[in-house]
Amino acid sequence: MQIPSLDDLSSGKANYDQLKPICIEELLRRETAVHDKELISDFLKQKVVCITGAGGSIGSELCKQILNFAPEKLVLIDNSEANLYQIGIEIEKNYNPDFPMVLKLGDSTNSKFIDSIFKEYKIDIVFHAAAYKHVPIVEDNPISGVFNNVFSTLTVCEASLKNNLKKMILISTDKAVRPTNIMGATKRFAELIVQSLSS
């Protein structure tokens, strides 16, 4: 909630209890992005879509958003059994319980695992969201952060090229811009891998 300005309070134009809701647009300090739903639909409709890190905060939201555009099938990958189970149950309950969905428990740094999934399910598009994202944890565990964030990206990129996927989309972060921490540096490294292999 937004309180009145100091000028309004001191002049008596407003009371301290006259609160107003805050619009998200006021916090953005930019124009609201408008998505071309037709373009997104053309991109995802009747495609076999894979999401790595599907049980995480970003991956699970991607799953829900993508379902709105009628993909042929979702293949969800996560290394957390609990998170993978949770997103699977959520999709079954809140969307179509008969929707074709495959839950694959495993590590996105494992090239044989990723390659076999891309091959078996004839993946068209992969959204690579598998990454460690919590800055303090990655700062305390830099080797794990580098290994997971960098090598999972390399693995997914190489498997995408090998299996002729139509698109590979890396989910990155603003912290990759002029990184000041390990997590940001790993995501910037991931971006550079994607850029170099995209050519």
GROMACS .gro file of N, CA and C in nm, residues 69-127:
model
  177
   69PHE      N    1  -0.076  -2.268  -2.439
   69PHE     CA    2  -0.055  -2.256  -2.583
   69PHE      C    3  -0.057  -2.391  -2.656
   70ALA      N    4  -0.124  -2.488  -2.597
   70ALA     CA    5  -0.152  -2.618  -2.659
   70ALA      C    6  -0.031  -2.690  -2.718
   71PRO      N    7   0.071  -2.715  -2.636
   71PRO     CA    8   0.181  -2.798  -2.687
   71PRO      C    9   0.133  -2.942  -2.705
   72GLU      N   10   0.205  -3.018  -2.783
   72GLU     CA   11   0.167  -3.159  -2.802
   72GLU      C   12   0.197  -3.240  -2.676
   73LYS      N   13   0.311  -3.211  -2.614
   73LYS     CA   14   0.354  -3.285  -2.496
   73LYS      C   15   0.454  -3.200  -2.418
   74LEU      N   16   0.456  -3.221  -2.286
   74LEU     CA   17   0.558  -3.158  -2.202
   74LEU      C   18   0.648  -3.267  -2.145
   75VAL      N   19   0.778  -3.246  -2.155
   75VAL     CA   20   0.875  -3.335  -2.092
   75VAL      C   21   0.946  -3.252  -1.985
   76LEU      N   22   0.923  -3.287  -1.860
   76LEU     CA   23   0.974  -3.207  -1.748
   76LEU      C   24   1.090  -3.279  -1.682
   77ILE      N   25   1.201  -3.206  -1.670
   77ILE     CA   26   1.323  -3.262  -1.610
   77ILE      C   27   1.355  -3.184  -1.482
   78ASP      N   28   1.387  -3.257  -1.376
   78ASP     CA   29   1.435  -3.193  -1.254
   78ASP      C   30   1.515  -3.296  -1.175
   79ASN      N   31   1.610  -3.247  -1.094
   79ASN     CA   32   1.688  -3.339  -1.011
   79ASN      C   33   1.632  -3.349  -0.869
   80SER      N   34   1.521  -3.279  -0.843
   80SER     CA   35   1.454  -3.288  -0.714
   80SER      C   36   1.325  -3.368  -0.731
   81GLU      N   37   1.320  -3.485  -0.668
   81GLU     CA   38   1.201  -3.570  -0.678
   81GLU      C   39   1.078  -3.497  -0.625
   82ALA      N   40   1.092  -3.429  -0.512
   82ALA     CA   41   0.978  -3.359  -0.451
   82ALA      C   42   0.924  -3.250  -0.542
   83ASN      N   43   1.015  -3.169  -0.599
   83ASN     CA   44   0.971  -3.060  -0.688
   83ASN      C   45   0.907  -3.113  -0.816
   84LEU      N   46   0.963  -3.219  -0.871
   84LEU     CA   47   0.909  -3.279  -0.993
   84LEU      C   48   0.770  -3.336  -0.967
   85TYR      N   49   0.757  -3.405  -0.856
   85TYR     CA   50   0.626  -3.461  -0.817
   85TYR      C   51   0.524  -3.348  -0.801
   86GLN      N   52   0.565  -3.239  -0.734
   86GLN     CA   53   0.474  -3.128  -0.705
   86GLN      C   54   0.422  -3.062  -0.833
   87ILE      N   55   0.510  -3.035  -0.930
   87ILE     CA   56   0.464  -2.970  -1.053
   87ILE      C   57   0.378  -3.066  -1.134
   88GLY      N   58   0.410  -3.196  -1.131
   88GLY     CA   59   0.328  -3.295  -1.200
   88GLY      C   60   0.186  -3.298  -1.144
   89ILE      N   61   0.173  -3.301  -1.011
   89ILE     CA   62   0.042  -3.301  -0.945
   89ILE      C   63  -0.034  -3.173  -0.974
   90GLU      N   64   0.036  -3.061  -0.970
   90GLU     CA   65  -0.028  -2.930  -0.994
   90GLU      C   66  -0.086  -2.923  -1.135
   91ILE      N   67  -0.011  -2.971  -1.233
   91ILE     CA   68  -0.060  -2.970  -1.371
   91ILE      C   69  -0.181  -3.063  -1.385
   92GLU      N   70  -0.174  -3.181  -1.325
   92GLU     CA   71  -0.286  -3.276  -1.332
   92GLU      C   72  -0.413  -3.218  -1.271
   93LYS      N   73  -0.400  -3.152  -1.156
   93LYS     CA   74  -0.516  -3.099  -1.085
   93LYS      C   75  -0.575  -2.974  -1.152
   94ASN      N   76  -0.489  -2.883  -1.194
   94ASN     CA   77  -0.536  -2.752  -1.239
   94ASN      C   78  -0.550  -2.739  -1.390
   95TYR      N   79  -0.499  -2.835  -1.462
   95TYR     CA   80  -0.510  -2.831  -1.608
   95TYR      C   81  -0.578  -2.960  -1.652
   96ASN      N   82  -0.543  -3.012  -1.764
   96ASN     CA   83  -0.604  -3.134  -1.814
   96ASN      C   84  -0.534  -3.256  -1.753
   97PRO      N   85  -0.608  -3.339  -1.676
   97PRO     CA   86  -0.543  -3.456  -1.614
   97PRO      C   87  -0.494  -3.559  -1.717
   98ASP      N   88  -0.547  -3.551  -1.838
   98ASP     CA   89  -0.506  -3.645  -1.944
   98ASP      C   90  -0.399  -3.587  -2.036
   99PHE      N   91  -0.351  -3.468  -2.003
   99PHE     CA   92  -0.250  -3.405  -2.090
   99PHE      C   93  -0.123  -3.490  -2.091
  100PRO      N   94  -0.068  -3.517  -2.212
  100PRO     CA   95   0.055  -3.599  -2.217
  100PRO      C   96   0.175  -3.528  -2.158
  101MET      N   97   0.223  -3.584  -2.049
  101MET     CA   98   0.333  -3.521  -1.976
  101MET      C   99   0.427  -3.632  -1.928
  102VAL      N  100   0.556  -3.605  -1.938
  102VAL     CA  101   0.656  -3.702  -1.895
  102VAL      C  102   0.742  -3.636  -1.789
  103LEU      N  103   0.759  -3.703  -1.675
  103LEU     CA  104   0.843  -3.651  -1.567
  103LEU      C  105   0.972  -3.731  -1.565
  104LYS      N  106   1.085  -3.663  -1.583
  104LYS     CA  107   1.215  -3.730  -1.586
  104LYS      C  108   1.301  -3.678  -1.470
  105LEU      N  109   1.336  -3.768  -1.382
  105LEU     CA  110   1.416  -3.734  -1.264
  105LEU      C  111   1.563  -3.756  -1.297
  106GLY      N  112   1.640  -3.649  -1.297
  106GLY     CA  113   1.782  -3.662  -1.326
  106GLY      C  114   1.851  -3.527  -1.335
  107ASP      N  115   1.978  -3.532  -1.364
  107ASP     CA  116   2.067  -3.416  -1.360
  107ASP      C  117   2.092  -3.363  -1.501
  108SER      N  118   2.072  -3.235  -1.520
  108SER     CA  119   2.092  -3.173  -1.653
  108SER      C  120   2.238  -3.161  -1.692
  109THR      N  121   2.330  -3.194  -1.602
  109THR     CA  122   2.472  -3.196  -1.641
  109THR      C  123   2.511  -3.332  -1.699
  110ASN      N  124   2.421  -3.429  -1.692
  110ASN     CA  125   2.449  -3.565  -1.740
  110ASN      C  126   2.417  -3.573  -1.889
  111SER      N  127   2.520  -3.575  -1.973
  111SER     CA  128   2.499  -3.566  -2.118
  111SER      C  129   2.425  -3.687  -2.174
  112LYS      N  130   2.452  -3.808  -2.123
  112LYS     CA  131   2.381  -3.927  -2.172
  112LYS      C  132   2.233  -3.920  -2.139
  113PHE      N  133   2.202  -3.873  -2.019
  113PHE     CA  134   2.064  -3.858  -1.973
  113PHE      C  135   1.988  -3.760  -2.062
  114ILE      N  136   2.045  -3.641  -2.082
  114ILE     CA  137   1.979  -3.538  -2.162
  114ILE      C  138   1.966  -3.581  -2.308
  115ASP      N  139   2.073  -3.635  -2.363
  115ASP     CA  140   2.072  -3.679  -2.503
  115ASP      C  141   1.966  -3.786  -2.526
  116SER      N  142   1.955  -3.880  -2.434
  116SER     CA  143   1.856  -3.989  -2.450
  116SER      C  144   1.713  -3.936  -2.445
  117ILE      N  145   1.688  -3.837  -2.362
  117ILE     CA  146   1.553  -3.776  -2.354
  117ILE      C  147   1.521  -3.702  -2.483
  118PHE      N  148   1.614  -3.621  -2.531
  118PHE     CA  149   1.590  -3.545  -2.654
  118PHE      C  150   1.562  -3.640  -2.771
  119LYS      N  151   1.636  -3.751  -2.773
  119LYS     CA  152   1.622  -3.849  -2.881
  119LYS      C  153   1.491  -3.926  -2.869
  120GLU      N  154   1.463  -3.979  -2.750
  120GLU     CA  155   1.345  -4.064  -2.730
  120GLU      C  156   1.214  -3.989  -2.754
  121TYR      N  157   1.206  -3.866  -2.704
  121TYR     CA  158   1.079  -3.792  -2.711
  121TYR      C  159   1.073  -3.695  -2.828
  122LYS      N  160   1.177  -3.695  -2.910
  122LYS     CA  161   1.181  -3.607  -3.029
  122LYS      C  162   1.144  -3.463  -2.991
  123ILE      N  163   1.220  -3.410  -2.900
  123ILE     CA  164   1.196  -3.275  -2.847
  123ILE      C  165   1.210  -3.172  -2.960
  124ASP      N  166   1.115  -3.078  -2.965
  124ASP     CA  167   1.122  -2.967  -3.061
  124ASP      C  168   1.190  -2.845  -2.999
  125ILE      N  169   1.149  -2.813  -2.876
  125ILE     CA  170   1.194  -2.691  -2.809
  125ILE      C  171   1.233  -2.725  -2.666
  126VAL      N  172   1.346  -2.670  -2.620
  126VAL     CA  173   1.382  -2.687  -2.479
  126VAL      C  174   1.399  -2.549  -2.415
  127PHE      N  175   1.339  -2.534  -2.299
  127PHE     CA  176   1.359  -2.417  -2.213
  127PHE      C  177   1.452  -2.462  -2.101
   0.00000   0.00000   0.00000
